[in-house]
Short mmCIF file of C-alpha atoms and ligand atoms in Angstrom, two decimals:
data_model
loop_
_atom_site.label_atom_id
_atom_site.label_comp_id
_atom_site.label_asym_id
_atom_site.label_seq_id
_atom_site.Cartn_x
_atom_site.Cartn_y
_atom_site.Cartn_z
CA MET A 1 0.00 0.00 0.00
CA THR A 2 2.92 2.36 0.76
CA THR A 3 3.18 4.62 -2.29
CA LEU A 4 6.37 6.68 -1.87
CA THR A 5 9.48 4.67 -2.65
CA SER A 6 11.97 4.38 0.19
CA LEU A 7 15.05 6.55 0.31
CA THR A 8 18.39 4.91 -0.47
CA GLN A 9 20.19 4.19 2.78
CA GLU A 10 23.19 6.40 2.06
CA ARG A 11 24.54 9.74 3.24
CA ARG A 12 24.51 12.42 0.53
CA LEU A 13 25.19 16.13 0.85
CA VAL A 14 24.24 18.46 -1.99
CA THR A 15 24.44 21.76 -0.05
CA ALA A 16 25.96 23.00 3.18
CA ILE A 17 23.99 22.19 6.36
CA PRO A 18 21.71 24.11 6.56
CA GLY A 19 21.11 24.59 2.83
CA PRO A 20 19.43 27.69 1.37
CA LYS A 21 15.87 26.32 1.53
CA SER A 22 16.26 25.22 5.13
CA LEU A 23 17.78 28.59 6.03
CA GLU A 24 14.76 30.39 4.61
CA ALA A 25 12.32 28.03 6.31
CA LEU A 26 14.13 28.37 9.63
CA GLN A 27 13.50 32.08 9.43
CA ARG A 28 9.79 31.28 9.34
CA ARG A 29 10.33 28.83 12.18
CA SER A 30 11.65 31.55 14.42
CA GLU A 31 8.85 33.92 13.39
CA ALA A 32 6.08 31.41 14.00
CA THR A 33 7.15 29.06 16.78
CA SER A 34 7.84 29.66 20.44
CA GLY A 35 11.37 30.62 21.36
CA GLY A 36 11.07 28.06 24.16
CA LEU A 37 11.69 25.22 21.72
CA GLY A 38 15.14 23.79 21.07
CA MET A 39 16.58 22.37 17.83
CA ALA A 40 19.25 19.69 17.50
CA ILE A 41 19.99 20.12 13.77
CA PRO A 42 19.16 23.24 11.72
CA VAL A 43 17.45 21.65 8.73
CA ILE A 44 13.83 21.12 7.69
CA ILE A 45 12.90 17.52 6.99
CA GLU A 46 10.87 16.53 3.97
CA ARG A 47 10.93 12.74 4.15
CA ALA A 48 12.58 9.90 5.98
CA SER A 49 12.98 6.17 5.72
CA ASP A 50 14.69 3.82 8.12
CA ALA A 51 17.90 5.60 9.19
CA ILE A 52 17.98 8.35 6.55
CA LEU A 53 16.45 11.83 6.83
CA LEU A 54 15.99 13.84 3.63
CA ASP A 55 15.94 17.63 4.06
CA ILE A 56 14.24 20.15 1.77
CA ASP A 57 17.55 20.97 0.10
CA GLY A 58 18.00 17.34 -0.96
CA ASN A 59 20.58 16.34 1.68
CA GLN A 60 20.42 12.79 3.02
CA ILE A 61 21.40 12.73 6.67
CA ILE A 62 22.23 9.64 8.75
CA ASP A 63 19.93 9.57 11.75
CA LEU A 64 21.70 8.35 14.90
CA GLY A 65 18.99 9.77 17.18
CA SER A 66 15.71 8.20 15.98
CA GLY A 67 13.84 11.34 17.04
CA ILE A 68 15.07 10.61 20.61
CA GLY A 69 14.76 6.84 20.52
CA VAL A 70 11.38 6.65 18.80
CA THR A 71 11.82 5.30 15.28
CA THR A 72 13.63 2.20 16.52
CA VAL A 73 12.05 -0.02 13.84
CA GLY A 74 12.98 2.51 11.13
CA ASN A 75 11.35 5.76 10.07
CA SER A 76 8.12 5.25 8.08
CA THR A 77 8.66 1.52 7.96
CA SER A 78 6.10 -0.27 5.80
CA ARG A 79 4.32 -2.36 8.46
CA VAL A 80 3.67 0.82 10.44
CA VAL A 81 2.69 3.02 7.47
CA ASP A 82 0.36 0.46 5.90
CA ARG A 83 -1.52 -0.17 9.15
CA VAL A 84 -1.89 3.55 9.85
CA ILE A 85 -3.28 4.22 6.35
CA GLU A 86 -5.70 1.32 6.67
CA GLN A 87 -6.85 2.51 10.10
CA ALA A 88 -7.25 6.12 8.91
CA GLN A 89 -9.57 4.88 6.22
CA ALA A 90 -11.59 2.81 8.71
CA PHE A 91 -12.00 5.44 11.46
CA THR A 92 -9.72 8.00 13.10
CA HIS A 93 -11.20 8.33 16.59
CA THR A 94 -14.01 7.30 18.87
CA CYS A 95 -12.30 7.70 22.29
CA PHE A 96 -11.66 4.28 23.84
CA THR A 97 -13.67 5.15 26.95
CA VAL A 98 -16.64 6.23 24.82
CA ALA A 99 -16.81 3.45 22.23
CA PRO A 100 -13.97 0.92 22.41
CA TYR A 101 -12.17 -0.69 19.46
CA MET A 102 -9.99 -3.71 18.93
CA ASN A 103 -6.48 -2.42 18.30
CA TYR A 104 -6.31 -0.72 21.73
CA ILE A 105 -7.09 -4.10 23.30
CA GLU A 106 -4.56 -5.85 21.05
CA VAL A 107 -1.77 -3.41 21.97
CA CYS A 108 -2.50 -4.02 25.66
CA GLU A 109 -2.42 -7.80 25.10
CA LYS A 110 0.95 -7.43 23.37
CA LEU A 111 2.30 -5.27 26.19
CA ASN A 112 1.03 -7.57 28.93
CA ALA A 113 2.83 -10.47 27.25
CA ALA A 114 6.05 -8.58 26.43
CA VAL A 115 6.64 -6.81 29.75
CA PRO A 116 8.67 -9.12 32.03
CA GLY A 117 7.08 -10.72 35.11
CA PRO A 118 5.48 -14.13 35.78
CA PHE A 119 2.17 -12.63 36.95
CA LYS A 120 -1.02 -11.38 35.35
CA LYS A 121 -0.64 -7.87 33.91
CA LYS A 122 -2.96 -5.19 32.57
CA SER A 123 -2.31 -1.94 30.72
CA VAL A 124 -3.66 1.54 30.10
CA LEU A 125 -2.73 3.64 27.04
CA VAL A 126 -2.05 7.38 27.00
CA ASN A 127 -0.35 9.92 24.72
CA SER A 128 3.15 10.65 25.96
CA GLY A 129 5.88 9.37 28.21
CA ALA A 130 5.18 12.09 30.77
CA GLU A 131 1.48 11.27 30.82
CA ALA A 132 2.29 7.60 31.32
CA VAL A 133 4.63 8.40 34.23
CA GLU A 134 1.90 10.58 35.77
CA ASN A 135 -0.59 7.74 35.47
CA ALA A 136 1.82 5.22 36.99
CA ILE A 137 2.24 7.53 40.00
CA LYS A 138 -1.52 8.07 40.27
CA ILE A 139 -2.15 4.33 40.24
CA ALA A 140 0.67 3.55 42.70
CA ARG A 141 -0.61 6.16 45.16
CA HIS A 142 -4.17 4.95 44.78
CA TYR A 143 -3.21 1.31 45.33
CA THR A 144 -0.86 1.85 48.29
CA LYS A 145 -2.72 4.82 49.83
CA ARG A 146 0.74 6.32 50.42
CA PRO A 147 1.96 9.76 49.23
CA ALA A 148 5.74 9.66 48.76
CA ILE A 149 7.62 8.95 45.55
CA VAL A 150 11.34 8.16 45.50
CA VAL A 151 13.33 9.20 42.42
CA PHE A 152 17.01 9.44 41.53
CA GLU A 153 19.70 11.96 40.81
CA HIS A 154 20.18 12.46 37.04
CA SER A 155 16.68 11.16 36.30
CA TYR A 156 14.39 12.41 33.53
CA HIS A 157 10.68 11.67 33.52
CA GLY A 158 9.03 14.50 31.55
CA ARG A 159 7.96 18.12 31.37
CA THR A 160 4.51 18.24 33.01
CA ASN A 161 4.26 19.64 36.52
CA LEU A 162 4.50 16.29 38.32
CA THR A 163 7.14 14.90 35.97
CA MET A 164 9.25 18.08 36.22
CA ALA A 165 9.27 17.44 39.95
CA LEU A 166 10.43 13.88 39.27
CA THR A 167 13.14 15.08 36.85
CA ALA A 168 16.52 15.96 38.36
CA LYS A 169 18.11 18.58 36.12
CA ASN A 170 17.08 22.19 36.63
CA MET A 171 18.30 23.85 33.42
CA PRO A 172 16.59 23.67 30.95
CA TYR A 173 13.74 21.49 32.23
CA LYS A 174 12.65 23.19 35.47
CA GLU A 175 14.14 26.68 35.60
CA GLY A 176 11.40 29.17 36.38
CA PHE A 177 8.59 26.63 35.98
CA GLY A 178 7.90 25.90 39.67
CA PRO A 179 6.47 25.49 42.21
CA PHE A 180 6.65 21.75 41.76
CA ALA A 181 4.51 18.89 43.04
CA PRO A 182 5.17 17.82 46.64
CA GLU A 183 6.12 14.44 48.17
CA ILE A 184 8.94 13.73 45.73
CA TYR A 185 12.19 12.56 47.36
CA ARG A 186 15.45 12.33 45.44
CA VAL A 187 18.08 9.75 46.36
CA PRO A 188 21.65 9.15 45.10
CA MET A 189 22.22 7.36 41.80
CA PRO A 190 25.22 5.03 41.63
CA TYR A 191 26.90 6.83 38.72
CA SER A 192 30.15 4.92 38.78
CA LEU A 193 32.31 7.36 36.78
CA ARG A 194 31.56 10.16 39.24
CA TRP A 195 31.03 8.12 42.43
CA LEU A 196 33.11 9.61 45.23
CA GLY A 197 33.18 6.54 47.44
CA ASP A 198 34.79 3.14 46.92
CA LYS A 199 33.68 1.93 43.49
CA LYS A 200 34.05 -1.72 44.54
CA THR A 201 31.19 -1.40 47.01
CA ILE A 202 29.10 1.09 45.02
CA THR A 203 25.91 -1.02 44.94
CA GLU A 204 25.92 -1.72 48.69
CA ASP A 205 26.89 1.86 49.55
CA ALA A 206 24.22 3.37 47.29
CA MET A 207 21.58 1.02 48.74
CA GLU A 208 22.64 1.99 52.24
CA MET A 209 22.29 5.72 51.47
CA ILE A 210 18.94 5.18 49.76
CA THR A 211 17.39 3.00 52.45
CA HIS A 212 18.70 5.34 55.16
CA LYS A 213 16.98 8.27 53.46
CA ILE A 214 13.76 6.28 52.98
CA GLU A 215 13.64 4.98 56.52
CA LYS A 216 14.92 7.99 58.46
CA GLU A 217 13.61 10.92 56.43
CA ILE A 218 10.46 9.67 54.69
CA GLY A 219 9.37 6.49 56.46
CA ALA A 220 9.21 3.41 54.25
CA HIS A 221 5.51 3.01 55.08
CA ASN A 222 4.87 6.42 53.44
CA VAL A 223 6.50 5.49 50.13
CA ALA A 224 4.09 4.60 47.32
CA ALA A 225 6.69 3.98 44.64
CA ILE A 226 10.32 3.93 43.69
CA LEU A 227 10.64 5.18 40.10
CA ILE A 228 13.79 4.60 38.06
CA GLU A 229 15.02 4.46 34.47
CA PRO A 230 16.88 1.12 34.14
CA ILE A 231 19.44 3.06 32.07
CA GLN A 232 19.10 6.80 32.58
CA GLY A 233 18.43 8.52 29.26
CA GLU A 234 18.61 12.31 29.31
CA GLY A 235 20.94 12.03 32.34
CA GLY A 236 23.62 10.63 30.05
CA PHE A 237 22.99 6.89 29.60
CA ILE A 238 24.05 6.14 33.15
CA VAL A 239 23.97 2.37 33.66
CA PRO A 240 23.53 1.34 37.30
CA PRO A 241 26.10 -1.17 38.56
CA LYS A 242 25.22 -4.85 38.37
CA GLY A 243 23.01 -5.91 41.23
CA PHE A 244 21.60 -2.46 41.94
CA LEU A 245 18.22 -2.82 40.19
CA PRO A 246 17.60 -6.29 41.71
CA ALA A 247 18.47 -4.91 45.18
CA LEU A 248 16.12 -1.97 44.71
CA SER A 249 13.34 -4.23 43.46
CA LYS A 250 13.81 -6.59 46.44
CA TYR A 251 13.76 -3.71 48.92
CA SER A 252 10.57 -2.37 47.32
CA THR A 253 8.82 -5.71 47.59
CA GLU A 254 9.86 -6.16 51.22
CA ASN A 255 8.44 -2.76 52.09
CA GLY A 256 5.19 -2.77 50.12
CA ILE A 257 6.58 -0.15 47.74
CA ILE A 258 5.63 -0.27 44.04
CA PHE A 259 8.75 -0.62 41.89
CA ILE A 260 8.21 1.33 38.65
CA ALA A 261 10.62 1.06 35.72
CA ASP A 262 10.52 4.02 33.33
CA GLU A 263 11.38 2.22 30.07
CA VAL A 264 10.32 5.17 27.91
CA GLN A 265 13.79 5.52 26.36
CA THR A 266 15.13 1.98 26.93
CA GLY A 267 12.09 0.00 25.77
CA PHE A 268 11.21 -1.88 22.58
CA ALA A 269 14.38 -3.73 21.57
CA ARG A 270 16.56 -0.65 22.06
CA THR A 271 19.11 -2.19 24.47
CA GLY A 272 19.30 -5.67 22.95
CA HIS A 273 16.40 -6.80 25.12
CA MET A 274 12.75 -5.99 24.57
CA PHE A 275 13.01 -4.12 27.92
CA ALA A 276 16.21 -3.11 29.71
CA VAL A 277 15.20 -4.65 33.07
CA GLU A 278 15.50 -8.08 31.43
CA GLU A 279 19.30 -7.78 31.59
CA GLU A 280 19.19 -8.65 35.30
CA GLY A 281 15.91 -10.55 35.43
CA VAL A 282 14.06 -7.82 37.34
CA PHE A 283 10.24 -7.92 37.38
CA PRO A 284 8.96 -4.38 38.03
CA ASP A 285 5.46 -4.02 39.49
CA MET A 286 4.81 -1.45 36.78
CA VAL A 287 6.57 -0.54 33.54
CA VAL A 288 6.09 2.78 31.76
CA THR A 289 6.63 2.80 27.98
CA ALA A 290 6.38 5.34 25.14
CA LYS A 291 8.70 6.45 22.29
CA GLY A 292 9.55 3.18 20.47
CA ILE A 293 6.10 1.76 21.19
CA ALA A 294 4.50 3.18 18.02
CA GLY A 295 7.25 4.16 15.55
CA GLY A 296 6.56 7.89 15.85
CA LEU A 297 2.83 8.10 16.47
CA PRO A 298 2.04 9.50 19.91
CA LEU A 299 1.39 6.58 22.24
CA ALA A 300 2.49 5.57 25.72
CA ALA A 301 1.48 2.96 28.25
CA VAL A 302 1.50 1.82 31.83
CA THR A 303 1.65 -1.95 32.21
CA GLY A 304 1.54 -3.50 35.66
CA ARG A 305 0.41 -6.21 38.01
CA ALA A 306 -3.31 -6.77 37.39
CA GLU A 307 -4.27 -6.19 41.03
CA ILE A 308 -2.55 -2.81 41.03
CA MET A 309 -3.94 -1.73 37.65
CA ASP A 310 -7.44 -2.87 38.67
CA SER A 311 -7.36 -1.08 42.03
CA VAL A 312 -8.55 2.16 40.44
CA HIS A 313 -12.32 2.77 40.30
CA ALA A 314 -13.95 2.74 36.83
CA SER A 315 -13.40 6.07 35.00
CA GLY A 316 -10.53 6.96 37.36
CA LEU A 317 -8.20 6.71 34.34
CA GLY A 318 -8.68 7.98 30.81
CA GLY A 319 -8.16 10.89 28.43
CA THR A 320 -9.65 11.90 25.08
CA TYR A 321 -6.87 10.61 22.82
CA GLY A 322 -5.21 7.92 24.95
CA GLY A 323 -4.68 4.85 22.78
CA ASN A 324 -5.88 6.62 19.64
CA PRO A 325 -6.62 4.02 16.94
CA LEU A 326 -4.01 5.40 14.51
CA ALA A 327 -1.30 5.15 17.18
CA CYS A 328 -2.46 1.66 18.16
CA ALA A 329 -2.35 0.56 14.52
CA ALA A 330 1.22 1.87 14.34
CA SER A 331 2.09 0.04 17.55
CA LEU A 332 0.86 -3.29 16.22
CA GLY A 333 3.08 -2.63 13.18
CA VAL A 334 6.00 -2.04 15.55
CA PHE A 335 5.42 -5.29 17.46
CA GLU A 336 5.17 -7.18 14.19
CA THR A 337 8.35 -5.58 12.80
CA ILE A 338 10.32 -6.37 15.97
CA GLU A 339 9.17 -9.99 15.90
CA GLU A 340 9.51 -10.66 12.19
CA GLU A 341 12.79 -8.86 11.69
CA ASN A 342 14.27 -10.15 14.93
CA LEU A 343 15.12 -6.62 16.00
CA VAL A 344 16.04 -7.49 19.59
CA ALA A 345 19.00 -9.47 18.25
CA ARG A 346 19.62 -6.75 15.67
CA ALA A 347 19.95 -4.15 18.46
CA ALA A 348 22.57 -6.33 20.15
CA HIS A 349 24.44 -6.54 16.83
CA ILE A 350 24.30 -2.74 16.44
CA GLY A 351 25.66 -2.57 19.98
CA GLU A 352 28.70 -4.62 18.99
CA ILE A 353 29.53 -2.38 16.04
CA LEU A 354 28.90 0.79 18.03
CA GLY A 355 30.87 -0.45 21.04
CA LYS A 356 33.83 -1.49 18.89
CA SER A 357 33.97 1.87 17.09
CA LEU A 358 33.61 3.84 20.31
CA ARG A 359 36.28 1.80 22.10
CA ALA A 360 38.71 2.42 19.23
CA LEU A 361 37.92 6.12 19.48
CA ALA A 362 38.38 6.19 23.26
CA ALA A 363 41.75 4.47 22.92
CA LYS A 364 42.89 7.34 20.70
CA TYR A 365 41.19 10.30 22.39
CA PRO A 366 41.60 10.40 26.18
CA ILE A 367 38.94 13.11 26.51
CA ILE A 368 36.50 10.21 26.26
CA ALA A 369 36.20 9.30 29.92
CA GLU A 370 33.69 6.50 29.53
CA ILE A 371 31.61 4.55 27.02
CA ARG A 372 28.26 3.55 28.50
CA GLY A 373 25.01 1.90 27.55
CA ARG A 374 23.81 -1.28 25.92
CA GLY A 375 22.85 -2.36 22.43
CA ALA A 376 21.65 0.49 20.25
CA MET A 377 21.72 2.87 23.24
CA GLN A 378 25.29 3.96 23.91
CA ALA A 379 27.04 7.18 24.81
CA ILE A 380 30.44 8.72 25.42
CA GLU A 381 31.17 11.18 28.23
CA LEU A 382 33.72 13.88 27.41
CA VAL A 383 36.07 15.46 29.97
CA MET A 384 38.99 17.85 30.07
CA PRO A 385 42.27 15.93 29.63
CA GLY A 386 43.42 14.21 32.82
CA THR A 387 40.38 15.31 34.89
CA LEU A 388 36.68 14.57 35.26
CA ASP A 389 35.76 18.18 34.46
CA PRO A 390 32.96 18.19 31.87
CA ASN A 391 34.10 19.06 28.35
CA THR A 392 31.01 20.72 26.92
CA ALA A 393 33.03 22.55 24.27
CA ALA A 394 34.36 19.31 22.78
CA MET A 395 30.86 17.82 22.82
CA SER A 396 29.46 20.80 20.91
CA ALA A 397 32.32 20.83 18.42
CA VAL A 398 31.97 17.11 17.67
CA VAL A 399 28.20 17.36 17.26
CA LYS A 400 28.54 20.37 14.96
CA TYR A 401 31.17 18.68 12.85
CA CYS A 402 29.02 15.56 12.48
CA GLN A 403 26.04 17.67 11.43
CA SER A 404 28.05 19.54 8.83
CA LYS A 405 28.92 16.14 7.30
CA GLY A 406 25.36 14.85 7.38
CA VAL A 407 25.34 12.81 10.59
CA LEU A 408 22.77 13.61 13.26
CA VAL A 409 23.87 12.78 16.82
CA LEU A 410 22.22 13.86 20.05
CA THR A 411 23.65 15.12 23.30
CA ALA A 412 22.70 14.36 26.91
CA GLY A 413 23.97 14.47 30.46
CA THR A 414 23.55 16.38 33.68
CA TYR A 415 26.87 18.10 32.87
CA SER A 416 26.05 18.61 29.15
CA ASN A 417 29.10 16.62 28.09
CA VAL A 418 27.65 13.38 26.72
CA ILE A 419 27.15 12.38 23.08
CA ARG A 420 24.53 9.67 22.75
CA PHE A 421 23.79 7.23 19.97
CA LEU A 422 20.25 5.94 19.44
CA PRO A 423 20.16 4.78 15.81
CA PRO A 424 17.15 3.01 14.35
CA VAL A 425 18.10 -0.63 14.92
CA VAL A 426 17.41 -1.38 11.24
CA ILE A 427 20.34 0.86 10.25
CA THR A 428 22.63 -1.04 7.88
CA ASP A 429 26.13 -1.93 9.09
CA GLU A 430 27.58 0.15 6.22
CA LEU A 431 25.62 3.25 7.13
CA LEU A 432 26.54 2.95 10.81
CA LEU A 433 30.22 2.49 9.94
CA ASP A 434 30.06 5.50 7.60
CA ALA A 435 28.66 7.57 10.50
CA MET A 436 31.37 6.23 12.84
CA GLY A 437 33.97 7.33 10.27
CA VAL A 438 32.56 10.86 10.42
CA LEU A 439 32.63 10.75 14.22
CA GLU A 440 36.30 9.79 14.10
CA GLU A 441 37.00 12.73 11.73
CA ALA A 442 35.16 14.99 14.16
CA PHE A 443 37.47 13.98 17.02
CA ALA A 444 40.51 14.34 14.75
CA SER A 445 39.37 17.89 13.91
CA LEU A 446 39.27 19.05 17.55
N1 LIG B 1 10.83 9.18 30.64
C1 LIG B 1 12.99 8.06 30.45
O1 LIG B 1 13.39 9.70 28.16
C2 LIG B 1 11.46 11.60 27.17
C3 LIG B 1 12.72 14.21 26.18
C4 LIG B 1 12.85 15.14 25.06
P1 LIG B 1 7.54 12.33 26.59
N2 LIG B 1 12.80 11.87 26.80
C5 LIG B 1 13.00 12.82 25.74
C6 LIG B 1 12.59 16.57 25.48
O2 LIG B 1 13.53 17.35 25.39
O3 LIG B 1 11.47 16.85 25.88
C7 LIG B 1 11.23 10.73 28.38
C8 LIG B 1 12.23 9.82 28.82
C9 LIG B 1 11.97 9.05 29.97
C10 LIG B 1 9.88 10.03 30.24
C11 LIG B 1 10.05 10.83 29.12
C12 LIG B 1 8.94 11.74 28.72
O4 LIG B 1 8.37 11.31 27.53
O5 LIG B 1 6.90 11.43 25.57
O6 LIG B 1 8.52 13.31 26.03
O7 LIG B 1 6.53 12.97 27.48
#
């Protein structure tokens, strides 16, 4: 059914970045759109397929960001596009809580089966990651009848009022936007590169600090939920040390606290597992998903233990667009693509290529303090030579160089010194290696 032919999976520059048409259009952008919006690359996109973005000047750019980890199965991939077109022709909206339809139910069935945990699960669909996090908190508080939420340093959970409160970094996410929601308590994150204590006992020491704070300052019996990203995304792809997530999950269970994994950025094959918590066999009570769930259509979900998800009174959850049929159609296309193209294994393969290239780079350029992440979610943290001082200037220069050569990479990190790689997992080996060649040139140019 898809009518436009796919773009060739190759990098091609026909003008400078930005080209003349993009420059003109960006003028209109600044006239028409709020100055509060950022922009990672100054071009206007006309089309995209898989890992290639085509701008209005005819430049083909390699996409190593997937629109922040969204187009994991490839941009405008056929199973997604065909299902969305078919659904648009059938009906575009009824509101699931007004007149239900099948693909909402099917997406929930898929989620309940895919999210790890040997217990009965149920799901609710909403529009964005932040809205899903908000709903998870609502449900956890309702079920436990407790107020407090425990979150981590370097965390990111969204831009709504409650999720700003849950997010760690002030600038740019929170500055001037308060006051924030109450009963949010932030505890230390075992960020091994910057951990001041003994790194050999980091898991035990972090757990000790966290449980001390919970028991002495909050009271464990007041804590509804512990909310954590299994690999922190915006914070800079911080991977907790082995054993930490299982310890946290165990402590939660022992204290009647709901353990919520925010898999918004890590979910859907991204890390070489369907969900990142699978790495250590953790079974969260609730998992929040978004981004990769629907290949670019706005959809998000909360999936959790049936008794928790069912504890809310009828009509206590909802929203006009939550689980919109077009987004659900796209999501079923995503599930099918992941299964049929074996994309979980593909993400692990991407991880090997990425890891190898980044390790070679780090061996040559000591400003790379650490390579972190898993599968198709990896990052490098840049420092001043011989120190741990953040090297924001080098990050910006590398990103700018890559852009000028037609490679889109994203940044991250509490200290604004991390370059992150989130390619669509369907990216060809050749295209990824071409992009890694440009990255190497960027470091050489510093
Ligand atoms: N939880 C772990 O990564 C979104 C933010 C982009 P929404 N991350 C990208 C930006 O600058 O706004 C995210 C996340 C994690 C929640 C969210 C929020 O998801 O769909 O953006 O609301």
